[in-house]
Coordinates of C-alpha atoms and ligand atoms in Angstrom, one line a residue:
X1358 CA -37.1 -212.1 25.7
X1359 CA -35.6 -212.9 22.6
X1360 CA -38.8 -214.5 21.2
X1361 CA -40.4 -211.1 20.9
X1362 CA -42.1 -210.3 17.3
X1363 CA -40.6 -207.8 15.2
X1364 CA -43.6 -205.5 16.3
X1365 CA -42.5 -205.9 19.5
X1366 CA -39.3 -205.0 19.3
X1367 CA -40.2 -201.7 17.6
X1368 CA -42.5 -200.9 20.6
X1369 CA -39.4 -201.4 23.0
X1370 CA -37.5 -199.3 20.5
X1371 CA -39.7 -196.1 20.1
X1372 CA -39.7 -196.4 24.0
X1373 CA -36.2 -196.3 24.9
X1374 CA -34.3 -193.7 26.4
X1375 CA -30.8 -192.8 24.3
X1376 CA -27.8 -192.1 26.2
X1377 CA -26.4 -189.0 24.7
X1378 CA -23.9 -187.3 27.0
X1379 CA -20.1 -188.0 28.0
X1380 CA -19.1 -189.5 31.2
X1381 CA -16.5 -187.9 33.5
X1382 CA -15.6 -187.8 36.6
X1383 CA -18.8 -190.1 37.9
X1384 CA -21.0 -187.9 36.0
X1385 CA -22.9 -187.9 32.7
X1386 CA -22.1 -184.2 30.8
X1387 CA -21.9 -182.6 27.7
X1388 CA -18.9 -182.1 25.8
X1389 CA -16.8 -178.9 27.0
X1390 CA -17.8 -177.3 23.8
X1391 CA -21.2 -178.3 23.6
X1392 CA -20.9 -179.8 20.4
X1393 CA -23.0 -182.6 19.0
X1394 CA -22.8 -185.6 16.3
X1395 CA -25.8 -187.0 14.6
X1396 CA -26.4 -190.7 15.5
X1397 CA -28.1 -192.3 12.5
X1398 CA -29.8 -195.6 12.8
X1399 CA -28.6 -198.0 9.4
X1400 CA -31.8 -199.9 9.5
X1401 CA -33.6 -196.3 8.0
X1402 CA -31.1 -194.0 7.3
X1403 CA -33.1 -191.8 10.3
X1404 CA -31.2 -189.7 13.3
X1405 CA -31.8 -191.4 16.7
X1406 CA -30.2 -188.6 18.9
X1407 CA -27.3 -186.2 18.9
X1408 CA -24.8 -187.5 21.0
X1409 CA -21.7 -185.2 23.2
X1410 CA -18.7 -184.7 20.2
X1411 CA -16.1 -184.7 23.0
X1412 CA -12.2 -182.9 22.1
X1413 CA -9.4 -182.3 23.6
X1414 CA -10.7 -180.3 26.4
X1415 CA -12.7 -183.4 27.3
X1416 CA -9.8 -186.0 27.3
X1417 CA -8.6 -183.0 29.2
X1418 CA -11.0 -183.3 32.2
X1419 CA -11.3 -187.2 32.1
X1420 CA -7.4 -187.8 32.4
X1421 CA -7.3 -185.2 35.5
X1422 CA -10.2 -187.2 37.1
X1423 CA -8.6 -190.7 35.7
X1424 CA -5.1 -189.7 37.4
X1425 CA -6.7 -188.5 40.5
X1426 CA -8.4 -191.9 41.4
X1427 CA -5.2 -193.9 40.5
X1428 CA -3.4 -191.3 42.7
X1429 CA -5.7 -191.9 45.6
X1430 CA -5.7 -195.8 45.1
X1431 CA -9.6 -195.3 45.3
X1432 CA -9.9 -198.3 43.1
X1433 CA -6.6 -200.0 42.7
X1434 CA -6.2 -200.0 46.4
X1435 CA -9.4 -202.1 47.3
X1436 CA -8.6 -205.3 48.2
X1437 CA -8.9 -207.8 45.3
X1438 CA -11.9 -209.7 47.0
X1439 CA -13.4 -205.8 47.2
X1440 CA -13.0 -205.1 43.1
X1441 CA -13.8 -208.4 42.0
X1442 CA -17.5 -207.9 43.8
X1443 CA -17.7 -204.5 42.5
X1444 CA -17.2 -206.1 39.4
X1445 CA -19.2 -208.8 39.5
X1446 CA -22.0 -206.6 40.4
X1447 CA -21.5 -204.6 37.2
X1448 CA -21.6 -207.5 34.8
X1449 CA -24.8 -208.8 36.8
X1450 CA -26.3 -205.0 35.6
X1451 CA -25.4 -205.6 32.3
X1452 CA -27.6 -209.1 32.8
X1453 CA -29.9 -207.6 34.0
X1454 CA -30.0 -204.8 31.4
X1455 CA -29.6 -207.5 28.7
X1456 CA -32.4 -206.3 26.4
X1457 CA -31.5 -202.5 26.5
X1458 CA -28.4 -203.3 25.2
X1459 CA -28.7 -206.0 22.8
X1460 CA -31.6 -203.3 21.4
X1461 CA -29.2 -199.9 21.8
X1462 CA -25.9 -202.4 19.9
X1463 CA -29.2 -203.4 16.9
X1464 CA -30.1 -199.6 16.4
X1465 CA -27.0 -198.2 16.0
X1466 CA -24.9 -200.2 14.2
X1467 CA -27.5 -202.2 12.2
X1468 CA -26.5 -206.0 13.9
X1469 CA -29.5 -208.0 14.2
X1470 CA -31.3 -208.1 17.5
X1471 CA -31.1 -212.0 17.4
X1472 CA -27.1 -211.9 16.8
X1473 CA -27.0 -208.8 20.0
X1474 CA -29.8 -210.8 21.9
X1475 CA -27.7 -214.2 21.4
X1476 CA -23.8 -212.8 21.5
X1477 CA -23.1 -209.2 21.8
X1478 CA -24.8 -208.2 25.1
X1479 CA -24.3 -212.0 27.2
X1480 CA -20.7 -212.0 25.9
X1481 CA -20.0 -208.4 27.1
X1482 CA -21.1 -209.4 30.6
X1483 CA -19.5 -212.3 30.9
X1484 CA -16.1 -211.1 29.6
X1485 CA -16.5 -208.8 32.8
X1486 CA -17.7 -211.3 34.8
X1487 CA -14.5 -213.8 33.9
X1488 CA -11.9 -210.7 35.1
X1489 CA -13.6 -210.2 37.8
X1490 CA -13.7 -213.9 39.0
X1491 CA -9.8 -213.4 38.1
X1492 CA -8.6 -211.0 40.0
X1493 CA -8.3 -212.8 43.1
X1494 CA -6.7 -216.0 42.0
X1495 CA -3.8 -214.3 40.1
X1496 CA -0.4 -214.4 42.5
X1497 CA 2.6 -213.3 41.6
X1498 CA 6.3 -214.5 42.0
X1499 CA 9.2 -215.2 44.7
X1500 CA 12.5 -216.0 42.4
X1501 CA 14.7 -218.8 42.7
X1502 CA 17.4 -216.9 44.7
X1503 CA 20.0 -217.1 47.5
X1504 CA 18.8 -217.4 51.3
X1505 CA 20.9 -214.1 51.8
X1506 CA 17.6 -212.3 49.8
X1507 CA 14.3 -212.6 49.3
X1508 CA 13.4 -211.7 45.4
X1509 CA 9.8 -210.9 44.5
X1510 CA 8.3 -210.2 40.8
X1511 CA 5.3 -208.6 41.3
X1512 CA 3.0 -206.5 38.8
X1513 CA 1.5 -203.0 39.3
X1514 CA -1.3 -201.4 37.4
X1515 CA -0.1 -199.0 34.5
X1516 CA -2.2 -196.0 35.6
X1517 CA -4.4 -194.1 33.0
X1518 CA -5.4 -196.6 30.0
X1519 CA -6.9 -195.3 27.0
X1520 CA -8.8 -197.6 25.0
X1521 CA -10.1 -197.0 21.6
X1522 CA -12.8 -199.6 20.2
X1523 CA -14.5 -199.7 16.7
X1524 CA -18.4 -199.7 15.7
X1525 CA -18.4 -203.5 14.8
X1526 CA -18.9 -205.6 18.1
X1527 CA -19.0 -201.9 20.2
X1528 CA -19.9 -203.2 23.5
X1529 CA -17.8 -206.5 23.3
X1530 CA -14.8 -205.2 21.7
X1531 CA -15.2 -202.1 25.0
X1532 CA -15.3 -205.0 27.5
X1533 CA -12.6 -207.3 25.8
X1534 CA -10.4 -203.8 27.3
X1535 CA -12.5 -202.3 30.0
X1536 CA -12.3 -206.2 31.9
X1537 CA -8.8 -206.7 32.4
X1538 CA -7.6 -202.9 32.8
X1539 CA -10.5 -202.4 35.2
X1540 CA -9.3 -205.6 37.0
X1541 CA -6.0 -205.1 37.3
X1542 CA -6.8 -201.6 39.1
X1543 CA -6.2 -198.9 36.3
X1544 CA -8.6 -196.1 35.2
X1545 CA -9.9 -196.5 32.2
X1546 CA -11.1 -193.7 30.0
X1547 CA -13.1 -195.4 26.7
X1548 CA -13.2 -193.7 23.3
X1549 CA -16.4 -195.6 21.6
X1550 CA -16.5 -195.2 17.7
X1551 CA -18.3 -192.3 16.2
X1552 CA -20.7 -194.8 14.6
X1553 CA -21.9 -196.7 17.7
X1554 CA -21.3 -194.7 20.8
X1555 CA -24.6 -195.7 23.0
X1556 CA -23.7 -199.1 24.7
X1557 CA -20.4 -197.7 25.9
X1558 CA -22.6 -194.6 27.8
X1559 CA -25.1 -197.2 28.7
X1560 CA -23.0 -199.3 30.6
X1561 CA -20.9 -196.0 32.2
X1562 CA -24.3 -195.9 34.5
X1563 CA -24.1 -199.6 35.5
X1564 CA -20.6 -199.3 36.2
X1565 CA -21.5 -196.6 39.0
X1566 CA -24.4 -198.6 40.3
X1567 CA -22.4 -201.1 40.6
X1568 CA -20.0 -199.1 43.0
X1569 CA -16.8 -198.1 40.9
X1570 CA -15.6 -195.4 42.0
X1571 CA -15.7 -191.9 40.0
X1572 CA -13.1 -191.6 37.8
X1573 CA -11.9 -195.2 37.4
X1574 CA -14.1 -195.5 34.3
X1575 CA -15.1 -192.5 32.2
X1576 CA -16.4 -192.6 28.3
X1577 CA -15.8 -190.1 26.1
X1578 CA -17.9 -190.1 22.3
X1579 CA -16.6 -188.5 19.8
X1580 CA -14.2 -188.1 16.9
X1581 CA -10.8 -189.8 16.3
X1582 CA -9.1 -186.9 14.9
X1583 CA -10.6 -185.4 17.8
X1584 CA -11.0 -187.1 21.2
X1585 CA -8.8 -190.2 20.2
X1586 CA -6.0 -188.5 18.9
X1587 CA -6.1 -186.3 22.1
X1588 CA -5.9 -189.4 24.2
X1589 CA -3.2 -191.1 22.1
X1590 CA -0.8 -187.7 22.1
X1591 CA -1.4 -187.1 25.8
X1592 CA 1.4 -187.2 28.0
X1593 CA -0.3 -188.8 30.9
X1594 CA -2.0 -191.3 29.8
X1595 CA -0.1 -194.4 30.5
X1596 CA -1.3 -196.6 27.5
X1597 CA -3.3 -196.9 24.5
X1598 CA -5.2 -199.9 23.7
X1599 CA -6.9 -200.2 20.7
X1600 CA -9.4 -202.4 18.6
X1601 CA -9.7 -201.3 14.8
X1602 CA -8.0 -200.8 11.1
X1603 CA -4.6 -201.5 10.7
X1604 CA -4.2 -197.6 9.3
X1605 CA -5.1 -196.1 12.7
X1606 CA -3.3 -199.1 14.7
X1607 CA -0.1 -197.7 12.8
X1608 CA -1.1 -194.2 13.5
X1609 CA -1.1 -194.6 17.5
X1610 CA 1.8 -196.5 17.6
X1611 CA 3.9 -193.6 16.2
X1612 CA 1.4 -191.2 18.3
X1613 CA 2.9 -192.9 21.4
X1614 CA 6.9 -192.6 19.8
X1615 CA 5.8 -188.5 19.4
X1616 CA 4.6 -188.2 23.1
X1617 CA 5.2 -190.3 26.3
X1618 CA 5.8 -193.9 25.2
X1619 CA 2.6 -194.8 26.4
X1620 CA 2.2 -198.5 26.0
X1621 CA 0.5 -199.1 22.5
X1622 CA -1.4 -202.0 21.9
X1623 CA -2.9 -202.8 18.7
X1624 CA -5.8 -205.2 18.2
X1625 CA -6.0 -204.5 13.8
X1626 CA -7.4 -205.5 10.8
X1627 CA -7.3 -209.4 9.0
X1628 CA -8.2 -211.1 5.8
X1629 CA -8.5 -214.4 6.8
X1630 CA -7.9 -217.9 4.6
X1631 CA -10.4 -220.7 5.0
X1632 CA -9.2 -223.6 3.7
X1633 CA -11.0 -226.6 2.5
X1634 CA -9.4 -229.6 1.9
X1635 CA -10.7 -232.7 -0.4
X1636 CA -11.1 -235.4 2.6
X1637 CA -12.7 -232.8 5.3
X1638 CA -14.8 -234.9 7.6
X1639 CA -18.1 -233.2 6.4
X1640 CA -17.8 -230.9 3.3
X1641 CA -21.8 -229.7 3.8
X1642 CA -20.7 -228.6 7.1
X1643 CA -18.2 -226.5 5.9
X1644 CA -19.6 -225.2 3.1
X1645 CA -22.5 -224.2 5.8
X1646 CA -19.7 -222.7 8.1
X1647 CA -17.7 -220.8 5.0
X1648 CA -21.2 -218.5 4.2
X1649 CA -21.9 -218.1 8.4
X1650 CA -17.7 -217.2 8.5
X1651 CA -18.3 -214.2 6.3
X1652 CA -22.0 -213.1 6.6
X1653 CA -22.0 -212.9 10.3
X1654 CA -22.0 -209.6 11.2
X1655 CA -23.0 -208.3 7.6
X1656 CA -19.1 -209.3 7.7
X1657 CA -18.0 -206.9 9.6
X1658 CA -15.7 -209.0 11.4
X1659 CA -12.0 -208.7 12.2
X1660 CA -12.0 -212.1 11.2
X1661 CA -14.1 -212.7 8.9
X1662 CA -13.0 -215.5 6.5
X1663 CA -13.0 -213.3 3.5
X1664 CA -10.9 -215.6 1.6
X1665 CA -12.1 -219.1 0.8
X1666 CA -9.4 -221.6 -0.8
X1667 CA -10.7 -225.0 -2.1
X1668 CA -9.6 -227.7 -3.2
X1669 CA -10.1 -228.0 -6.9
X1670 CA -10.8 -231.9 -7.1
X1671 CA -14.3 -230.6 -5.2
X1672 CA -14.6 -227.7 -5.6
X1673 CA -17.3 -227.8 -8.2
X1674 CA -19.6 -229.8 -5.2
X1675 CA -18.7 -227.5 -3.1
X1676 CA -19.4 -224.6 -5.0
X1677 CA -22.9 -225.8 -5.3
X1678 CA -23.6 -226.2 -1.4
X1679 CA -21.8 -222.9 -0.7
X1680 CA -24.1 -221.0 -2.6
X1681 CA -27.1 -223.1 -1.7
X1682 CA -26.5 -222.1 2.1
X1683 CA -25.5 -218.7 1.2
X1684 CA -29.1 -218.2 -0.4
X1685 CA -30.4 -218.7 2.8
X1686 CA -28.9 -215.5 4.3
X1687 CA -30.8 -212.5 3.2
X1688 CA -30.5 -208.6 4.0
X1689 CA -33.3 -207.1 6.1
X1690 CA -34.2 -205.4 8.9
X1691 CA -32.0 -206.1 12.2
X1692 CA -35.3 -205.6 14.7
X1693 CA -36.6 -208.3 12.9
X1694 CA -35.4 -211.7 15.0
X1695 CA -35.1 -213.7 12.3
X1696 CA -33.2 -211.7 10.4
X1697 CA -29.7 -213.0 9.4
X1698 CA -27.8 -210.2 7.9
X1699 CA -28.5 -206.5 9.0
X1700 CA -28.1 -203.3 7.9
X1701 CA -24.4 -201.9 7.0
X1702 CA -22.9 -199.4 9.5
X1703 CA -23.3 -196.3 8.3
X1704 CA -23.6 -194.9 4.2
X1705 CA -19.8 -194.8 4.2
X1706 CA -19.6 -198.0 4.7
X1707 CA -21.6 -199.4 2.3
X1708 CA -20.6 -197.3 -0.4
X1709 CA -16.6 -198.6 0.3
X1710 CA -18.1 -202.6 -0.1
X1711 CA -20.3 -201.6 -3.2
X1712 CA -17.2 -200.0 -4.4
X1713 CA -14.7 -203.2 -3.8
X1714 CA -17.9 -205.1 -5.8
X1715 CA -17.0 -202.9 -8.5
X1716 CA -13.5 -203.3 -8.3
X1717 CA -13.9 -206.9 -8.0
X1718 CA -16.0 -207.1 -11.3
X1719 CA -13.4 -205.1 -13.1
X1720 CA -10.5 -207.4 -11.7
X1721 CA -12.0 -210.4 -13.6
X1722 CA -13.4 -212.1 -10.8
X1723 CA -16.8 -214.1 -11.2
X1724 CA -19.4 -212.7 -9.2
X1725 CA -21.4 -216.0 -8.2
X1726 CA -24.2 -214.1 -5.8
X1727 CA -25.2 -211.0 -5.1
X1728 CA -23.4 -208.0 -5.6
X1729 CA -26.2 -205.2 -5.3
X1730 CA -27.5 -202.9 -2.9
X1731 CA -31.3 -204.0 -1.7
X1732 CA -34.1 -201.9 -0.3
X1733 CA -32.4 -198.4 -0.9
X1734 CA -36.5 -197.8 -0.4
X1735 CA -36.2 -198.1 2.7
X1736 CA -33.3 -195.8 3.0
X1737 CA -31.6 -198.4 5.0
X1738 CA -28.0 -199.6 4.3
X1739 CA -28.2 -202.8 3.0
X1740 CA -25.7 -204.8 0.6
X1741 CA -27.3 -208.3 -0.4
X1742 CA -24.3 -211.5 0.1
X1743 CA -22.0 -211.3 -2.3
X1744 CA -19.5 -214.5 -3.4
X1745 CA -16.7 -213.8 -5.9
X1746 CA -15.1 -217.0 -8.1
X1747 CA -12.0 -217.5 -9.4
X1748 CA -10.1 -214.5 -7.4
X1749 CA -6.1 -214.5 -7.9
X1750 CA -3.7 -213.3 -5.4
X1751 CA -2.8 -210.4 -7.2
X1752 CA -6.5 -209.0 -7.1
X1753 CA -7.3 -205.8 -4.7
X1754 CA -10.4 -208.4 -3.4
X1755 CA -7.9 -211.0 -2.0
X1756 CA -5.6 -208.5 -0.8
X1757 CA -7.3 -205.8 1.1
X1758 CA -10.0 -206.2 3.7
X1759 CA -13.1 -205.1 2.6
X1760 CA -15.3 -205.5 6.3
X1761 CA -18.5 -205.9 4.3
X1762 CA -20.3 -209.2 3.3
X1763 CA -18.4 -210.2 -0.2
X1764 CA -16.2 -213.7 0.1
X1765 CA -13.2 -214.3 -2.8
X1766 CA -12.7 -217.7 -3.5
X1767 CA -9.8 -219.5 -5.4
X1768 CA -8.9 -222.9 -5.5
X1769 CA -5.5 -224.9 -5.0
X1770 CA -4.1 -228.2 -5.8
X1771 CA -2.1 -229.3 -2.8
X1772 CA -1.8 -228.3 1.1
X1773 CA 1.6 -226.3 0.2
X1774 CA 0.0 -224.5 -2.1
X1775 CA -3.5 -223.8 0.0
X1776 CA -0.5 -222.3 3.0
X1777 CA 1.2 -220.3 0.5
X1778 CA -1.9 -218.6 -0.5
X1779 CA -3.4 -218.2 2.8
X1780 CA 0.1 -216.7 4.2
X1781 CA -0.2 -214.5 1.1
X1782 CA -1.6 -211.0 3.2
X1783 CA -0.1 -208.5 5.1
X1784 CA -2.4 -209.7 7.9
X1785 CA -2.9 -212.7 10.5
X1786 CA -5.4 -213.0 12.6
X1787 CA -7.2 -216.1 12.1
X1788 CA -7.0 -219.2 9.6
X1789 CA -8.7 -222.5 9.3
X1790 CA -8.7 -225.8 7.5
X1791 CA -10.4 -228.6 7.4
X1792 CA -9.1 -231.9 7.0
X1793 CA -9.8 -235.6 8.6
X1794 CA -6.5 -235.7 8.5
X1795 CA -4.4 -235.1 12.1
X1796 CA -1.0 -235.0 9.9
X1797 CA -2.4 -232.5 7.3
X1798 CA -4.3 -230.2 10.2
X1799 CA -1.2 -229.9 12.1
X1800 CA 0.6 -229.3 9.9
X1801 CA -1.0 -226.4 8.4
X1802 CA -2.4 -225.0 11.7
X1803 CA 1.8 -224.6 11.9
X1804 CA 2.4 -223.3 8.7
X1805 CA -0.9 -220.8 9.1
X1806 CA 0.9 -217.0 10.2
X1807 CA -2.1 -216.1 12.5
X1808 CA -3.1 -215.6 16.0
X1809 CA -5.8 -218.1 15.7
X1810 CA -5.8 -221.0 13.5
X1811 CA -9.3 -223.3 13.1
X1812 CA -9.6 -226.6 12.6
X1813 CA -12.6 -227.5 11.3
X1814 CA -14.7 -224.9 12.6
X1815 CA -14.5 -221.6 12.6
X1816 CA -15.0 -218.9 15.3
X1817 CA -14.5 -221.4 18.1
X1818 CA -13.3 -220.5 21.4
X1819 CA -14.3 -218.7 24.3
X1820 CA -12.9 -216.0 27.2
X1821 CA -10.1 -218.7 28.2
X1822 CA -8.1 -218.0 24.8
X1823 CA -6.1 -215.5 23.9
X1824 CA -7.3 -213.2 20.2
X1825 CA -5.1 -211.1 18.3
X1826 CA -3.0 -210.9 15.3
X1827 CA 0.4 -211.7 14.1
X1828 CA 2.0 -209.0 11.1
X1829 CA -0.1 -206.2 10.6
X1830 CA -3.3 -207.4 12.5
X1831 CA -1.4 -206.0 15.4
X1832 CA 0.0 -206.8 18.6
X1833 CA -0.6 -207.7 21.9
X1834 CA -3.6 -210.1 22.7
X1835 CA -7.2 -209.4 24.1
X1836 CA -8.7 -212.3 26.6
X1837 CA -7.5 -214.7 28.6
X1838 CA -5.3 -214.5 31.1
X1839 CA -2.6 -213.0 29.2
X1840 CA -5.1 -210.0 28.4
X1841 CA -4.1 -209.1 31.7
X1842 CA -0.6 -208.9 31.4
X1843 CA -0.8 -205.9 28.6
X1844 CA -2.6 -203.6 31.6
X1845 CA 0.3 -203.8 34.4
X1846 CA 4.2 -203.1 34.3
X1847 CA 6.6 -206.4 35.9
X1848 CA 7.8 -204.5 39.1
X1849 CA 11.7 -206.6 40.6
X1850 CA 12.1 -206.4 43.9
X1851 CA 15.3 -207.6 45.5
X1852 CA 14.9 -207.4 49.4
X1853 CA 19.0 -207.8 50.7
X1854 CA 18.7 -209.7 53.7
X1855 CA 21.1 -210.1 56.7
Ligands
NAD3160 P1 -11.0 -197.3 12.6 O1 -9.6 -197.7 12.7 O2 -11.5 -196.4 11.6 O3 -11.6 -196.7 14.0 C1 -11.4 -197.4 15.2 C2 -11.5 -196.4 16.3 O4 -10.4 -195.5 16.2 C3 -12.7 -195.5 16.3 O5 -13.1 -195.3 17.7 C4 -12.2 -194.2 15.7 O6 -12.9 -193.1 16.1 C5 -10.8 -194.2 16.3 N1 -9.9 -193.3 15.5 C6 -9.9 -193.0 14.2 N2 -8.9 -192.1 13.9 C7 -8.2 -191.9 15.1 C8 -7.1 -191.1 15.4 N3 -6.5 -190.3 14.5 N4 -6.7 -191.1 16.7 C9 -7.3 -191.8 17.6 N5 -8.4 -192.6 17.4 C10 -8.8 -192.6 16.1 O7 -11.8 -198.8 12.5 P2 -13.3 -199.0 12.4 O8 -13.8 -198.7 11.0 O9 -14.1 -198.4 13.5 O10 -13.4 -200.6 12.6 C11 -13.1 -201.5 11.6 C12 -11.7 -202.1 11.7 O11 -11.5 -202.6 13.0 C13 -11.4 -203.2 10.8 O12 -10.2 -203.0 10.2 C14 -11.4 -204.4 11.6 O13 -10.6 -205.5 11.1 C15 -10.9 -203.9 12.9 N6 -11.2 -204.8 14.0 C16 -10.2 -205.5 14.6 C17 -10.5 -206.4 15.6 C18 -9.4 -207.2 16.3 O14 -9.6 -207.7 17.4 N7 -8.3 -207.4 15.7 C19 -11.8 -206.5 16.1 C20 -12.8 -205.7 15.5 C21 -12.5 -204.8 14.5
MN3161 MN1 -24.8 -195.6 14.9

C-alpha cells in the first residue's frame, strides 16, 4: 500500500469519508451546542470538514456516561483474559484500517504519508496491542509479613481519565494514553487537539467494533479553553493526562490544585542537546542522524534535537556533511510518498517558526540553510530546513523550543563543557552523544538531565521503554510497563488473621 503514486493517493483522498462528530456514550453526535470548527488541510490551506466544537456541556455528558461504566464495572470488571481480547481486536482494526489512518494523520496535520504509512498508524496499533498483551501477565503483591496476617498490595483502576493529546503525532501520542488507562480498566474520555481531531474519531468506531463497551472510551474535539479546560476543572474526573507545551502542562497542574486533585500528569515540551564528540565511531552517520533528529516531523517533535553541540576540532568537516545531508530534505507535499518534510500544522504555526527565523537572524546567529517560506503558491504551509551557526546560550533560538524545522548549533571544547551546555534549558526530555568511547558515553549519558539519553543514535527505542521528561518537560512517563502505573491507585490490604 505504501507504494502507491502520489496520484494515487489523492484518488484515496478525494474519496474518503471525514469523521466529523463527537463520541459519547457509544455514539457518534454533535456537540451539545451544535457548534462547529473548520478543519483545514496544511498541504493547501483548503477546509476538509467542520468538525463537533464540543464545551463544557459535552465533557458534561461524557463524564456521566464515563462514570456510569466504571460504576457498573462494565469494563473494568471483565476478566483480564476478556479486555485483553477486546483489545487486541481493536488494535487488529486499526491494522486493518492502516491506510485510512496513515491518510486521515497526512491531511490534517501535513506529516507525510510515507512517515504515517511507516510510523504513525503501525505504532498506534501496536502500542495498543503491547497493553493489551499486558494486562494479563501483570500480578500484584503479598508483603513480607507475620503468619498472624496476610498483607496484599494490590492496584485499582483510577476511574474517569482525561487525556489531552497535541496535533503532532495525534493518533500515537492518543494511544501512548488510551493503551494503558484502557488496560488497566478506566474510562477514558480523549480531548484530540483542535488541529488534528480526525484519527482520534476514527478509531472511537474501531474501539466499538471491537467490543468496548459504551462509555469506556468517548472522544470529544474541540477547544482547550473549552472542552479541555472543562475536563481538567471537573470534579469527577479522576485524572488528567496530558501530552503537549510546557505552558498548558503548568496550567492543568494548578487546574487540578483548584478542583479535585485529580491526578495530573504531564508529558511537556524539550529542547534537546545532541552532542558530537571528536572520536564518534562514524561522524557521516551522525551528521546524517543530526538533520533526520530535527527534520522529522517538519520538527515537530517533543524531541526534536534542536540543539546541535560540536566539537570544534571537527566541526568544520562536520559542518560540511550536515549541510550536505540536510540538502537532501526538501519541503513538499505530504501525499507525495517520497516526500521528506511536509507541510507545517496549521498558519499559526508557521508564522511562530518564521518568526524565531527572524529572531534568530537578529540574535547574530549564522543562518547556514534555509530560512524561508516555499510554495506560499500553493497556499500550503511550508517552511524550507533551516540550520543556524554559531548560536550562544544566551540566544532565544537555544533557549526556547521553537517545534518547527530550524536546528542551532554551537560548538565546545571539552565533554564538561558539551554537559554544561546541553544541561543549559529549562527542559529534559532527551539527549545524545556520540563517542567510541564507553568512559566518555557514560559518563555524559549521567551527567545528561533528561528522561532519555542517546548514545549514538537518536530516537531509538521501542514500547518496552519508558518516555518522558525530567524539569519542565513534565512528569510522569508514557510506555512501558511503568505507563501503567500512572492509571491505577496502590490499594494496602492487611487481612488480621487468627
Ligand atoms: P498545546 O499545549 O498548545 O496543546 C495540547 C493540547 O492541550 C491540545 O489538545 C489543546 O487543545 C489542549 N489545551 C490547550 N489549552 C488548554 C486548556 N486551557 N485546558 C485544557 N486543555 C488545553 O500543545 P500543542 O501545540 O498541541 O503541541 C505541541 C507541544 O506538545 C510542544 O510543546 C511539544 O513539545 C509537546 N509535546 C510533548 C510530547 C512529550 O511526550 N513530552 C510529545 C509531543 C508533543
Ligand atoms: Mn488539521
Amino acid at each position: 500500500m505504501s507504494d502507491l503514486t502520489l496520484a494515487q493517493w489523492q484518488h484515496k483522498a478525494a474519496h474518503l469519508t471525514l469523521p466529523s462528530q463527537a463520541f459519547i456514550d457509544g455514539t457518534y453526535r454533535d456537540a451539545v451546542n451544535g457548534a462547529t470548527f473548520d478543519c483545514i488541510n496544511p498541504a493547501n490551506g483548503q477546509l476538509l470538514t467542520r468538525v463537533a466544537s464540543c464545551d463544557a456541556a459535552d465533557a458534561e455528558l461524557a463524564v456521566k456516561a464515563a462514570r456510569a461504566a466504571f460504576d457498573d464495572k462494565r469494563w473494568c470488571g471483565l476478566s483480564p483474559k476478556q479486555r485483553k481480547l477486546i483489545m487486541q481486536r481493536f488494535a487488529e482494526l486499526m491494522r486493518l484500517n492502516l491506510v485510512e489512518l496513515a491518510l486521515l494523520e497526512s491531511l490534517d496535520m501535513g506529516k507525510p504519508i510515507g512517515d504515517a504509512m511507516g510510523y504513525d498508524a503501525p505504532a498506534a496499533a501496536n502500542c495498543i496491542a503491547w497493553n493489551a498483551e499486558a494486562i494479563d501477565k501483570i500480578y500484584d503483591q503479598v508483603a513480607p509479613v507475620e503468619e498472624s496476617a496476610l498483607a496484599l498490595v494490590t492496584r485499582e483502576a483510577l476511574g474517569v481519565v482525561a487525556a489531552i493529546v497535541p496535533w503532532n503525532f495525534p493518533l500515537v501520542m492518543a494511544c501512548w494514553k488510551l493503551g494503558p488507562a484502557l488496560a488497566t480498566g478506566n474510562s477514558v474520555i480523549l480531548k484530540p487537539s483542535e488541529k488534528s481531531p480526525l484519527t482520534a474519531l476514527r478509531i472511537a468506531g474501531l474501539a466499538k467494533e471491537a467490543g468496548i463497551p459504551d462509555g469506556v472510551f468517548n472522544v470529544l474535539p474541540g477547544f482547550g479553553h473549552t472542552v479541555g479546560e472543562a475536563l481538567a476543572m471537573h470534579m469527577d474526573v479522576d485524572c488528567i493526562t496530558f501530552t503537549g507545551s510546557t505552558k498548558i502542562g503548568k496550567h492543568l497542574v494548578q487546574c487540578s490544585g483548584k478542583s479535585n486533585l485529580k491526578r495530573a500528569f504531564m508529558e511537556c515540551g524539550g529542547k534537546s542537546p545532541n552532542i558530537v564528540l571528536a572520536d564518534a565511531p562514524d561522524l557521516d552517520a551522525a551528521a546524517r542522524s543530526a538533520v533526520g533528529a530535527i527534520f522529522y516531523n517538519q520538527g515537530e517533535v517533543c524531541t526534536a534535537a534542536s540543539r546541535l553541540l560540536v566539537q570544534n576540532s571537527i566541526k568544520p568537516q562536520f559542518m560540511e556533511r550536515l549541510l550536505a545531508h540536510a540538502r537532501e530534505w526538501i519541503s513538499a507535499n505530504p501525499l507525495d510518498p517520497t516526500t521528506r518534510i511536509g507541510a507545517m500544522v496549521d498558519h499559526i504555526q508557521m508564522e511562530q517558526v518564521l518568526n524565531y527565523i527572524a529572531i534568530g537572524q537578529q540574535e547574530g546567529a549564522k543562518l547556514l540553510l534555509g530560512g524561508k517560506r516555499t510554495q506560499p503558491e500553493e497556499g500550503g504551509y511550508y517552511i524550507e530546513p533551516t540550520i543556524f551557526d554559531d548560536v550562544t546560550p544566551t540566544m532565544r533560538i537555544f533557549r526556547e523550543e521553537i517545534f518547527g524545522p530550524v536546528l542551532a548549533v554551537t560548538g565546545f571544547d571539552t565533554l564538561e563543557e558539551a554537559i554544561a551546555l546541553g544541561n543549559d534549558t529549562d527542559y529534559g526530555l532527551a539527549a545524545a552523544i556520540w563517542t567510541a568511547d564507553l568512559n566518555q558515553a557514560v559518563k555524559g549519558s549521567r551527567a545528561l538531565r533528561a528522561g532519555t539519553v542517546f548514545v549514538n543514535n537518536w530516537d531509538g527505542g521501542d514500547m518496552t521503554m519508558p518516555f518522558g521528561g525530567f524539569k519542565q518537560s513534565g512528569n510522569g512517563r508514557d510506555k512501558s510497563l511503568h505507563a501503567l502505573e500512572k492509571y491505577t491507585e496502590l490499594k494496602s490490604t492487611w487481612i488480621q488473621l487468627e
